[in-house]
PDB file of C-alpha atoms in Angstrom:
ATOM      1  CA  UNK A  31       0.000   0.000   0.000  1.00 47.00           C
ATOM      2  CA  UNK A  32       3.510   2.522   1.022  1.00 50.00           C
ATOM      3  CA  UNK A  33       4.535   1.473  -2.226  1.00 49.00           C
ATOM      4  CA  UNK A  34       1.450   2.197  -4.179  1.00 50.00           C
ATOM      5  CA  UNK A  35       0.910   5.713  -2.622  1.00 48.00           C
ATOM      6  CA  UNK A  36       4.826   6.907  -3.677  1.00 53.00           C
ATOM      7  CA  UNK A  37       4.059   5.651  -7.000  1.00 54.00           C
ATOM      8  CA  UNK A  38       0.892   7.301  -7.921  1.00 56.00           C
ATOM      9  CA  UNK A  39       0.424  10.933  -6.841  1.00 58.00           C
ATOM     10  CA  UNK A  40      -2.055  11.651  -4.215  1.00 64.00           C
ATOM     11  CA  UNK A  41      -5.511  13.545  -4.861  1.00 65.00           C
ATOM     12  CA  UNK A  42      -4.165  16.362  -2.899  1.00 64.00           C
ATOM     13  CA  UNK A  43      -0.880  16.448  -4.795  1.00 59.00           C
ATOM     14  CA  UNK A  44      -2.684  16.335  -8.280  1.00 56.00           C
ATOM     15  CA  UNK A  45      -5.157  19.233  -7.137  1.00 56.00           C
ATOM     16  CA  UNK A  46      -1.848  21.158  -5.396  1.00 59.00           C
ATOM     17  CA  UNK A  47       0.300  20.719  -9.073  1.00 56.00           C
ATOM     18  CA  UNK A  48      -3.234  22.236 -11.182  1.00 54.00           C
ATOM     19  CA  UNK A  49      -3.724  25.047  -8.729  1.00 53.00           C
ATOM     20  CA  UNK A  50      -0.044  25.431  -9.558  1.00 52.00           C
ATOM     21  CA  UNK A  51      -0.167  25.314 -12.806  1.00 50.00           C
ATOM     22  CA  UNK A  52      -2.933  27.355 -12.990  1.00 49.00           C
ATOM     23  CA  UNK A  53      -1.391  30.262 -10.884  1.00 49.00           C
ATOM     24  CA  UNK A  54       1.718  29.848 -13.255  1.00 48.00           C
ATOM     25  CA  UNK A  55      -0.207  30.832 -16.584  1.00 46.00           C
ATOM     26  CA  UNK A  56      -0.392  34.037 -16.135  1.00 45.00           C
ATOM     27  CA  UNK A  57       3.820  34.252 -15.566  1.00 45.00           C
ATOM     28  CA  UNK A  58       4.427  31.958 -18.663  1.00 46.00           C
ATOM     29  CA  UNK A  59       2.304  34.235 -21.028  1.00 47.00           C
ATOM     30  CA  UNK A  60       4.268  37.400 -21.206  1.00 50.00           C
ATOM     31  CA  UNK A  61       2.671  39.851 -23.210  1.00 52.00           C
ATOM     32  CA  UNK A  62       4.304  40.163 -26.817  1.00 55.00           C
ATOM     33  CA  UNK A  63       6.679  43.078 -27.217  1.00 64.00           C
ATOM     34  CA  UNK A  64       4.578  45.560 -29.524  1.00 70.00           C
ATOM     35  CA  UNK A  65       5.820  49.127 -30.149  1.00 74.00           C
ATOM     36  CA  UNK A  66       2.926  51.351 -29.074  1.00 78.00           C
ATOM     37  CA  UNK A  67       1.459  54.540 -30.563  1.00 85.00           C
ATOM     38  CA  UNK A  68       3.474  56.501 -27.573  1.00 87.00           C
ATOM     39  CA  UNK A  69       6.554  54.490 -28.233  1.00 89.00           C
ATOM     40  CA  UNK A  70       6.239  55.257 -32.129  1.00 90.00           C
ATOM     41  CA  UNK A  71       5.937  58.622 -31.274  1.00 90.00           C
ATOM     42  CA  UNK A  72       9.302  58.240 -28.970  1.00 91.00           C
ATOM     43  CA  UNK A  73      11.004  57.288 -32.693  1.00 92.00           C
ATOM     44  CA  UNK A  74       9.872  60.036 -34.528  1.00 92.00           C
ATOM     45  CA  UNK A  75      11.114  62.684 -31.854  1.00 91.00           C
ATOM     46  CA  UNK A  76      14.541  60.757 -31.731  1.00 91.00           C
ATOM     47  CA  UNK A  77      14.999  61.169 -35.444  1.00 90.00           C
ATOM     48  CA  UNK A  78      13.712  64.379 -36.227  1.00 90.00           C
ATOM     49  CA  UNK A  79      13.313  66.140 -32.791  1.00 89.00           C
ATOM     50  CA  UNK A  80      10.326  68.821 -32.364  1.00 87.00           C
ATOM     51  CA  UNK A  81      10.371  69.714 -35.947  1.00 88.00           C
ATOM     52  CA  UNK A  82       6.734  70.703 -37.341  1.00 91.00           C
ATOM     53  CA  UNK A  83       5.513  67.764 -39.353  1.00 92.00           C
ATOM     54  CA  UNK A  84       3.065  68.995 -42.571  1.00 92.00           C
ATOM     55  CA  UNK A  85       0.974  66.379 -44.154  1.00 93.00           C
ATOM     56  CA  UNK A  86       1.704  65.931 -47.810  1.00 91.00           C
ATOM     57  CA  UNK A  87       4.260  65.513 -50.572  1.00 93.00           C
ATOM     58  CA  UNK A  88       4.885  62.337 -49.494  1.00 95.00           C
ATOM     59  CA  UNK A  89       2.889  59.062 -50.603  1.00 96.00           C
ATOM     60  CA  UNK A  90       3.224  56.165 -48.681  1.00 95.00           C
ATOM     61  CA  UNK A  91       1.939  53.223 -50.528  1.00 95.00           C
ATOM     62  CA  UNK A  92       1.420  49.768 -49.121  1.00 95.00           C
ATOM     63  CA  UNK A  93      -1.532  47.432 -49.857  1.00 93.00           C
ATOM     64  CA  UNK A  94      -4.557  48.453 -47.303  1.00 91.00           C
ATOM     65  CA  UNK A  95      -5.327  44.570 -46.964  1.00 93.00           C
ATOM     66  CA  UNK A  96      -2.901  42.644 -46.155  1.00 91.00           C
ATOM     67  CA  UNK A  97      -2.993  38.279 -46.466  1.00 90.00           C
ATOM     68  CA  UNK A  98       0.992  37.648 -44.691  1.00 90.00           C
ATOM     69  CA  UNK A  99       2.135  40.244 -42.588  1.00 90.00           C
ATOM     70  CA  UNK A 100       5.740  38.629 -43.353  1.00 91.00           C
ATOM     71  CA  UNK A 101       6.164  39.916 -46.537  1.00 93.00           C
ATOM     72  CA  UNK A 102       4.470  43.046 -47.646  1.00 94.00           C
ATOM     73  CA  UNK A 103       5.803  45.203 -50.350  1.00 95.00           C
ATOM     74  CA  UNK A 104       5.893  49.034 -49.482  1.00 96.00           C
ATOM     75  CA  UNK A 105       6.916  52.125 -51.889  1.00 96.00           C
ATOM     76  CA  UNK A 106       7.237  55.715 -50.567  1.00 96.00           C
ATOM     77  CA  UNK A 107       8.176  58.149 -53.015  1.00 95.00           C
ATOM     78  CA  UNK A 108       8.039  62.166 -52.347  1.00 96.00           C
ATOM     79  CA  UNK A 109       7.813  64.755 -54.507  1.00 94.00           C
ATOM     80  CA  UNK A 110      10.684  66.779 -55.333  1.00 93.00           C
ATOM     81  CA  UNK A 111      12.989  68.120 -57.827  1.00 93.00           C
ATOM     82  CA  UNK A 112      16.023  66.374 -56.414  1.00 93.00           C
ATOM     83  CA  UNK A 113      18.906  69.166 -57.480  1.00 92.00           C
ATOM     84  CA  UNK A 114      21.331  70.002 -55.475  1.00 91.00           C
ATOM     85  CA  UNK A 115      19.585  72.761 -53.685  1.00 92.00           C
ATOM     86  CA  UNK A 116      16.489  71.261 -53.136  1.00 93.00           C
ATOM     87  CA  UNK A 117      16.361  67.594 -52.942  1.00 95.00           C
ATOM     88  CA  UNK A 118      14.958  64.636 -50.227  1.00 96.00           C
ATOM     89  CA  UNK A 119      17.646  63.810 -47.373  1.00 95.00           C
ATOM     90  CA  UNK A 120      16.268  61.184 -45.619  1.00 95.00           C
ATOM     91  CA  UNK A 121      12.794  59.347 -45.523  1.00 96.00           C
ATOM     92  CA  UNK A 122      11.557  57.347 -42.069  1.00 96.00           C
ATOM     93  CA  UNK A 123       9.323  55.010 -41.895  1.00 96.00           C
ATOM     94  CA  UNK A 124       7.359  54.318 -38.594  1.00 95.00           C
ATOM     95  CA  UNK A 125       4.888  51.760 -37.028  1.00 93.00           C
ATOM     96  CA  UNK A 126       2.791  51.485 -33.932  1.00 92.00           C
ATOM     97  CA  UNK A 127       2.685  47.585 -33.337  1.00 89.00           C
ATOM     98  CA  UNK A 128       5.608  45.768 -34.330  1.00 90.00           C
ATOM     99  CA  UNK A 129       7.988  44.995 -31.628  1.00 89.00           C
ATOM    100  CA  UNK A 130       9.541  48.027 -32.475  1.00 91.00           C
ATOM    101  CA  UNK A 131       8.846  51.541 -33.852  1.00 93.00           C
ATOM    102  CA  UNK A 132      11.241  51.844 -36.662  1.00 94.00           C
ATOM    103  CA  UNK A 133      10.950  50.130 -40.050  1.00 95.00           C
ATOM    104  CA  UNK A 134      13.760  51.814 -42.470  1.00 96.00           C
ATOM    105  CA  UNK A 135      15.622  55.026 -42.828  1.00 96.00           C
ATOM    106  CA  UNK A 136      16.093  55.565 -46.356  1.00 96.00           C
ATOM    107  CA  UNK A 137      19.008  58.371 -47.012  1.00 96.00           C
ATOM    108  CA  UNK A 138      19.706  59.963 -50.506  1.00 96.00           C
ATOM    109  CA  UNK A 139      22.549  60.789 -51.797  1.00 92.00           C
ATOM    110  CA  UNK A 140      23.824  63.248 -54.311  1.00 91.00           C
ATOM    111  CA  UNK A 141      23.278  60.412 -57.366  1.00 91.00           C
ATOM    112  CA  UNK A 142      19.905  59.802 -56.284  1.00 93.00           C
ATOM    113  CA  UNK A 143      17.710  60.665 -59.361  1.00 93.00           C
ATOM    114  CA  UNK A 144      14.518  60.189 -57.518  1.00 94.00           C
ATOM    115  CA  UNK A 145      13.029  60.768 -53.865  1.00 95.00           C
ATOM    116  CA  UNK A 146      11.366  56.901 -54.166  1.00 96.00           C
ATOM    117  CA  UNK A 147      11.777  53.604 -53.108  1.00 96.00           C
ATOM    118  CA  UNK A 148      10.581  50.014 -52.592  1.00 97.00           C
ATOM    119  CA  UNK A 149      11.201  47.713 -50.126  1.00 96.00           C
ATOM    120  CA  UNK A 150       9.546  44.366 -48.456  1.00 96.00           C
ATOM    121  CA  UNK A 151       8.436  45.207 -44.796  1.00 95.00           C
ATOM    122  CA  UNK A 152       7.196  42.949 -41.406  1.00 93.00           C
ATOM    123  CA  UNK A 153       3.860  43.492 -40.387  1.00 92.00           C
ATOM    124  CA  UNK A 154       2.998  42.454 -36.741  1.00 90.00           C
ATOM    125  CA  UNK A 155      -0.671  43.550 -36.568  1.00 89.00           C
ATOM    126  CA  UNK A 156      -3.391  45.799 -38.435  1.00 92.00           C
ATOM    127  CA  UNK A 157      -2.023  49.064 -37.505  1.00 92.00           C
ATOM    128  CA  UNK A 158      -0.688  52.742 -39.146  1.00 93.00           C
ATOM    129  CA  UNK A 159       2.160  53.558 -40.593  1.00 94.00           C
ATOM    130  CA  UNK A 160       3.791  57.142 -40.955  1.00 95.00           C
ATOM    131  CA  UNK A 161       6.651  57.732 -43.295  1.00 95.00           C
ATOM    132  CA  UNK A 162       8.264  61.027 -42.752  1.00 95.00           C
ATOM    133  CA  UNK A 163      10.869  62.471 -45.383  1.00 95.00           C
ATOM    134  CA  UNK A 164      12.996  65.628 -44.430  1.00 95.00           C
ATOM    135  CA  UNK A 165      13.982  67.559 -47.204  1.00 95.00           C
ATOM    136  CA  UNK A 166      17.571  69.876 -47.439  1.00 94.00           C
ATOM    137  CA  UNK A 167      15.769  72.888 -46.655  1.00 93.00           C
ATOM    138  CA  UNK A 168      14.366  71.529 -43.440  1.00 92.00           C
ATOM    139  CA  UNK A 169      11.402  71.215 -43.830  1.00 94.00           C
ATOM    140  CA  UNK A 170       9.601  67.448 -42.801  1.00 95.00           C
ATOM    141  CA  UNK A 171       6.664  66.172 -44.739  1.00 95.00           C
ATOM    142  CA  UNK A 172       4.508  63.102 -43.648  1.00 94.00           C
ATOM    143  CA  UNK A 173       1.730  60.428 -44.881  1.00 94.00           C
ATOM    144  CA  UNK A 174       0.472  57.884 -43.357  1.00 93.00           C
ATOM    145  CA  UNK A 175      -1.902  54.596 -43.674  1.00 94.00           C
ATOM    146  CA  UNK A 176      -3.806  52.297 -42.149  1.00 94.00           C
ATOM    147  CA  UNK A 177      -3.411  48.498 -43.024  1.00 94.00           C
ATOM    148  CA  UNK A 178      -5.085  45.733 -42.019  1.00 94.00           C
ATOM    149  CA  UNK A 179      -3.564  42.211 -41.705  1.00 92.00           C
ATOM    150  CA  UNK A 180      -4.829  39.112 -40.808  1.00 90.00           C
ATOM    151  CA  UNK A 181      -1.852  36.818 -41.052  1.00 83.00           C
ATOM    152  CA  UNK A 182       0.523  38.318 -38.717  1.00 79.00           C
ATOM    153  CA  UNK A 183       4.484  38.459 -39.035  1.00 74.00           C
ATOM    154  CA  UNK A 184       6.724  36.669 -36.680  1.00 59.00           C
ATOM    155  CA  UNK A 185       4.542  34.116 -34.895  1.00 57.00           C
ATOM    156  CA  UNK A 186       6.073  30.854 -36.816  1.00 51.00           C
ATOM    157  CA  UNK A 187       7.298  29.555 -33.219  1.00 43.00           C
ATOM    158  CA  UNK A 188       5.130  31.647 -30.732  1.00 38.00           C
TER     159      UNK A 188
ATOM    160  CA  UNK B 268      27.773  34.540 -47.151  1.00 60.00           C
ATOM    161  CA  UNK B 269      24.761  35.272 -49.050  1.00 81.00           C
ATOM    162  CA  UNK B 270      23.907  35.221 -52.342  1.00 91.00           C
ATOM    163  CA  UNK B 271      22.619  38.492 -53.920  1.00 94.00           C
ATOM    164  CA  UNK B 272      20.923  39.578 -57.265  1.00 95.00           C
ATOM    165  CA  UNK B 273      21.103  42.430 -58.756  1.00 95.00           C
ATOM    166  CA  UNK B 274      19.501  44.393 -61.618  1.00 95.00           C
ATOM    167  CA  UNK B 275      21.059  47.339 -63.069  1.00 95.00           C
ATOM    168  CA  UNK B 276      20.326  47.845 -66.984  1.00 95.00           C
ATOM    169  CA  UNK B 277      23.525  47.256 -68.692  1.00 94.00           C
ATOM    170  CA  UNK B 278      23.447  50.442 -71.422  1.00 94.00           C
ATOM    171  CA  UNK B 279      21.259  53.915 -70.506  1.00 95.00           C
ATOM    172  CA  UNK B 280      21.395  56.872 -72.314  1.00 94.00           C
ATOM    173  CA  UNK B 281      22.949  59.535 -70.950  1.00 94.00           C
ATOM    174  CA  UNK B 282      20.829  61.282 -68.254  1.00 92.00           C
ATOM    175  CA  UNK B 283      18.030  58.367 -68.709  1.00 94.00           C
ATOM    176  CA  UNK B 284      16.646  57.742 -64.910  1.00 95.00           C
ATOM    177  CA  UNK B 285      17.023  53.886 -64.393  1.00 96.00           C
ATOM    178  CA  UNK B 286      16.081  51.943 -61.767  1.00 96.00           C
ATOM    179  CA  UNK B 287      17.663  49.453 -59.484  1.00 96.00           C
ATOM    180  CA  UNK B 288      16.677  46.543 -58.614  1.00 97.00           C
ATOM    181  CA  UNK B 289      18.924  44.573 -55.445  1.00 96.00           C
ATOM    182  CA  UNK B 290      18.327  41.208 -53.669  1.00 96.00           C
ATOM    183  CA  UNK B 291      20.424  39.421 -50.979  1.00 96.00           C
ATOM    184  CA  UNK B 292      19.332  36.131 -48.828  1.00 95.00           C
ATOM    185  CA  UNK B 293      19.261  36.311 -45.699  1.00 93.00           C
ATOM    186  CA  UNK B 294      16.970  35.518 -42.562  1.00 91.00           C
ATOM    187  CA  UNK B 295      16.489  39.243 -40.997  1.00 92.00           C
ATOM    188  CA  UNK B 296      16.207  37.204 -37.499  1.00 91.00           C
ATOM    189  CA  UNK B 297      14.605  39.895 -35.059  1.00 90.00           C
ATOM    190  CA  UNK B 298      15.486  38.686 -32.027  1.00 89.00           C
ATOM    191  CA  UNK B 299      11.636  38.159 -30.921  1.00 87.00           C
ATOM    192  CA  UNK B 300      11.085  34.904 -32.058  1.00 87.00           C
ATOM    193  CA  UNK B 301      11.446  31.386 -30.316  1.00 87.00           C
ATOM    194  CA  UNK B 302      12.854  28.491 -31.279  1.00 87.00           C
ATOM    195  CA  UNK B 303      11.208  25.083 -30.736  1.00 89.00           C
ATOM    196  CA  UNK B 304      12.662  24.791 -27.100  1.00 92.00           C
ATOM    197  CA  UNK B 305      11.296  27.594 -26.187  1.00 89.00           C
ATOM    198  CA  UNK B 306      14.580  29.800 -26.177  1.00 91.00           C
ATOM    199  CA  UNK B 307      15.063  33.502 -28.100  1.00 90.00           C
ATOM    200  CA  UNK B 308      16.681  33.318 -31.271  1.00 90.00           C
ATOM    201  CA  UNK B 309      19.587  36.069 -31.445  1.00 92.00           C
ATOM    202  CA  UNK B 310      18.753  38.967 -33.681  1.00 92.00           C
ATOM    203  CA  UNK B 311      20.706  38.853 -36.229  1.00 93.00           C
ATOM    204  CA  UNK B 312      19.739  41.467 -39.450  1.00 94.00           C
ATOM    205  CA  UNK B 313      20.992  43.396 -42.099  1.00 95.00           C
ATOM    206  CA  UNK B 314      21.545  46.776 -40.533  1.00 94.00           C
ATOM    207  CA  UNK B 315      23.095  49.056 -43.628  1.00 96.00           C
ATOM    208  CA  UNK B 316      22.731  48.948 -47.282  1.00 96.00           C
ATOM    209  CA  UNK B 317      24.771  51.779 -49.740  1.00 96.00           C
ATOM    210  CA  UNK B 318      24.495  51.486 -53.475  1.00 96.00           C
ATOM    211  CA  UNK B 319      27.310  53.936 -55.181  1.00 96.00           C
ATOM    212  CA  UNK B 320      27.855  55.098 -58.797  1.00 95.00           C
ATOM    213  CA  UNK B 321      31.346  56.072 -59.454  1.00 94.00           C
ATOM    214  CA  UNK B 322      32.209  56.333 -56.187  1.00 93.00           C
ATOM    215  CA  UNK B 323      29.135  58.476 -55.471  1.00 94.00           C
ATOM    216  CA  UNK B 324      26.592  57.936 -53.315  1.00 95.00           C
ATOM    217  CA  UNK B 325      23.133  56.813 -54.767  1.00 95.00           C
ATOM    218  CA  UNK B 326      21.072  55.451 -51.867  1.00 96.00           C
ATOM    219  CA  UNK B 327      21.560  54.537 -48.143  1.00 96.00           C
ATOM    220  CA  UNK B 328      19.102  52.377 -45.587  1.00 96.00           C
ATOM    221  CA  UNK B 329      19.130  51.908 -42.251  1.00 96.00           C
ATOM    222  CA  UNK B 330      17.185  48.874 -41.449  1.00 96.00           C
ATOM    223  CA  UNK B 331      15.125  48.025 -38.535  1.00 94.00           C
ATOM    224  CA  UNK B 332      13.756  44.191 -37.604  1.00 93.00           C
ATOM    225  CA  UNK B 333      10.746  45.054 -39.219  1.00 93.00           C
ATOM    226  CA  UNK B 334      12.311  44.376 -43.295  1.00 95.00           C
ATOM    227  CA  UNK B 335      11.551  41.032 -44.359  1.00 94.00           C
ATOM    228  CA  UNK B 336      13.750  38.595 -44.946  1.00 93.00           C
ATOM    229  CA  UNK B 337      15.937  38.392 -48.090  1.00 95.00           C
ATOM    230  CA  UNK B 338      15.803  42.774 -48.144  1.00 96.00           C
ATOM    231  CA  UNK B 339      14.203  43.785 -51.475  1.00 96.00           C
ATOM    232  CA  UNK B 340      15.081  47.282 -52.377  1.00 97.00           C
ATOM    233  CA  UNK B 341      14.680  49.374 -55.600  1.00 97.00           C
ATOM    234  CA  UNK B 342      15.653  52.958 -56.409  1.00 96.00           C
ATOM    235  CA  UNK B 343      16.236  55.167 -59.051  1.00 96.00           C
ATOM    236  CA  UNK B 344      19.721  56.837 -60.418  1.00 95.00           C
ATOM    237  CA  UNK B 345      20.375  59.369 -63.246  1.00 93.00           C
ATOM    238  CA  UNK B 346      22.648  57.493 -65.753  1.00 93.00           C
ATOM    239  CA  UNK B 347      25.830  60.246 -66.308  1.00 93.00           C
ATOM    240  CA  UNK B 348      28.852  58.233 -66.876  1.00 93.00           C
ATOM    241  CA  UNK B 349      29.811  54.507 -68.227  1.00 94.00           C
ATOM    242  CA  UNK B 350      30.965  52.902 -64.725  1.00 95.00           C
ATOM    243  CA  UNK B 351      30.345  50.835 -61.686  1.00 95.00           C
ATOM    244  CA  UNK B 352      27.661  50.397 -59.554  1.00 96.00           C
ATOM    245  CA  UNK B 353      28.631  48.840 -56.493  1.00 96.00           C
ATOM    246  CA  UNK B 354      26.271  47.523 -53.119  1.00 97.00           C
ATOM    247  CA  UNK B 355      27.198  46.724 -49.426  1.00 96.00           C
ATOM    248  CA  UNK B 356      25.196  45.103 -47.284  1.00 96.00           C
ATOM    249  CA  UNK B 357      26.377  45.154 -43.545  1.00 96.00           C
ATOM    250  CA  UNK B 358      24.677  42.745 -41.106  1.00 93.00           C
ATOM    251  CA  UNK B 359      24.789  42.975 -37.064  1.00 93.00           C
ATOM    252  CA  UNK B 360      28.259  40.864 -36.838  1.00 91.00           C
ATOM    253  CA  UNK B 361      30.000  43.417 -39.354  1.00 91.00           C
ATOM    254  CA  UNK B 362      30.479  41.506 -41.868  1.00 92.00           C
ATOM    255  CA  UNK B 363      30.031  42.871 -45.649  1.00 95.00           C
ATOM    256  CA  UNK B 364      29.134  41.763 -48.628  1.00 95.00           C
ATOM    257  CA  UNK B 365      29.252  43.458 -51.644  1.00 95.00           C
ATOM    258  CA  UNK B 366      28.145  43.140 -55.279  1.00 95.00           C
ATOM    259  CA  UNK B 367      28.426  45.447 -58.434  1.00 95.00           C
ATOM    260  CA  UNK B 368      27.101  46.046 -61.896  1.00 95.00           C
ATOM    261  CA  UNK B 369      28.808  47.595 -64.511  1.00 95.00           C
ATOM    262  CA  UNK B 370      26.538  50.588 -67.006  1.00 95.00           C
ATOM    263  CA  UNK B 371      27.428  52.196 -70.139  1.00 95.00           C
ATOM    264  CA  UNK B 372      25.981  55.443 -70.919  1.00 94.00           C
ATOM    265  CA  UNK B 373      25.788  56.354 -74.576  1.00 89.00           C
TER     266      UNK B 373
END
């Protein structure tokens, strides 16, 4: 009967390991990292400080529905001349809900023929992205977008 | 390390706008996934891409996490001059690799 007991765990032993279990979900389920709104807005005032932001010149162009948030192609291009004297220096491209804020800063330089680009982004979660693209005479222009996605990046082994 | 593609037209005419078109494999790991026991896989990402033309500066990227893997980029340069175009791709460990295309202009 000793025997028997050590082998086979006791009712209060099974209910004691559940209850612990149980209380240990809540530990084992830490909240995905997600880059909020406030942090996204922490981003854009480390790259381009207090600087007024105007709406415009810039399109920001990314499908609205998205099927695989792992691959999703997305083209800015801004308006602009691009001479010497007035050209595009840099364009940044923000989110709200990936892990982090920042998706790509895209810099031209003096060959740069025009103020556009494509590239193949992450997309953690239906959310809104801003690009913003500072041009040589200071001034920083903005769009942004709302995209929904319903198969989200980065969960293969979550 | 990785293999790369790249597509650059091979003859412009002079001050023709052309565009770019680069490719290089690898992962982008962001350092917020798992692995099948359960433990974080190192980040490990592209972090700088520079096309030049003659030397010259075309386009620059910083990259974030958030690129997918195997970075896609296209741009646009003003063909001025027969030459090189030449690509670096830096990941997180420093190491570079580079690629290049050669252009004439007529």
């Amino acid at each position: 009967m000793r025997k028997h007991r050590r082998l086979l765990p006791t009712r209060r032993a099974v209910l004691a390991g559940a209850a612990g279990a149980l209380g240990a979900v809540p530990l084992l389920l830490v909240r995905p990292a997600a880059a909020t709104p406030e942090k996204m807005q922490a981003a854009i005032k480390s790259a381009i400080g207090e600087a007024p932001v105007k709406k415009g010149k810039v399109t920001l162009d990314i499908p609205p529905l998205v099927e695989n948030g792992n691959t999703v192609a997305m083209s800015v291009s801004v308006e602009s001349p691009m001479t010497p004297s007035d050209h595009v220096k840099v364009v940044h491209v923000f989110n709200e809900k990936n892990p982090q804020p920042n998706v790509i800063d895209a810099y031209f330089g003096p060959r740069a023929a025009r103020a556009a680009f494509s590239t193949r982004i992450r997309l953690a979660d239906t959310q809104t992205l801003i690009a913003i693209a500072e041009m040589s005479d200071g001034s920083f222009w903005s769009d942004s977008i709302d995209v929904i996605v319903t198969l989200a990046a980065c969960l293969e082994y979550n | 390390m990785a293999r790369t593609l790249i597509n650059v037209p091979p003859k412009a005419k002079r001050g023709q706008v052309i565009e770019i078109k680069t490719l290089i494999s690898h992962v982008m790991e962001t350092g917020y996934r798992r692995n099948e026991v359960g433990a974080m896989v190192p980040r490990d990402i592209i972090n700088t891409f520079l096309c030049t033309y003659n030397g010259e500066e075309v386009f620059r990227a910083g990259l974030h996490p958030a690129i997918a893997a195997n970075p896609f980029f296209s741009f646009f340069a003003v063909a001025t001059a027969s030459g090189k175009f030449e690509f670096h791709w830096t990941d997180d460990e420093g190491n570079v690799e580079t690629a290049s295309a050669e252009i004439t202009v007529e």
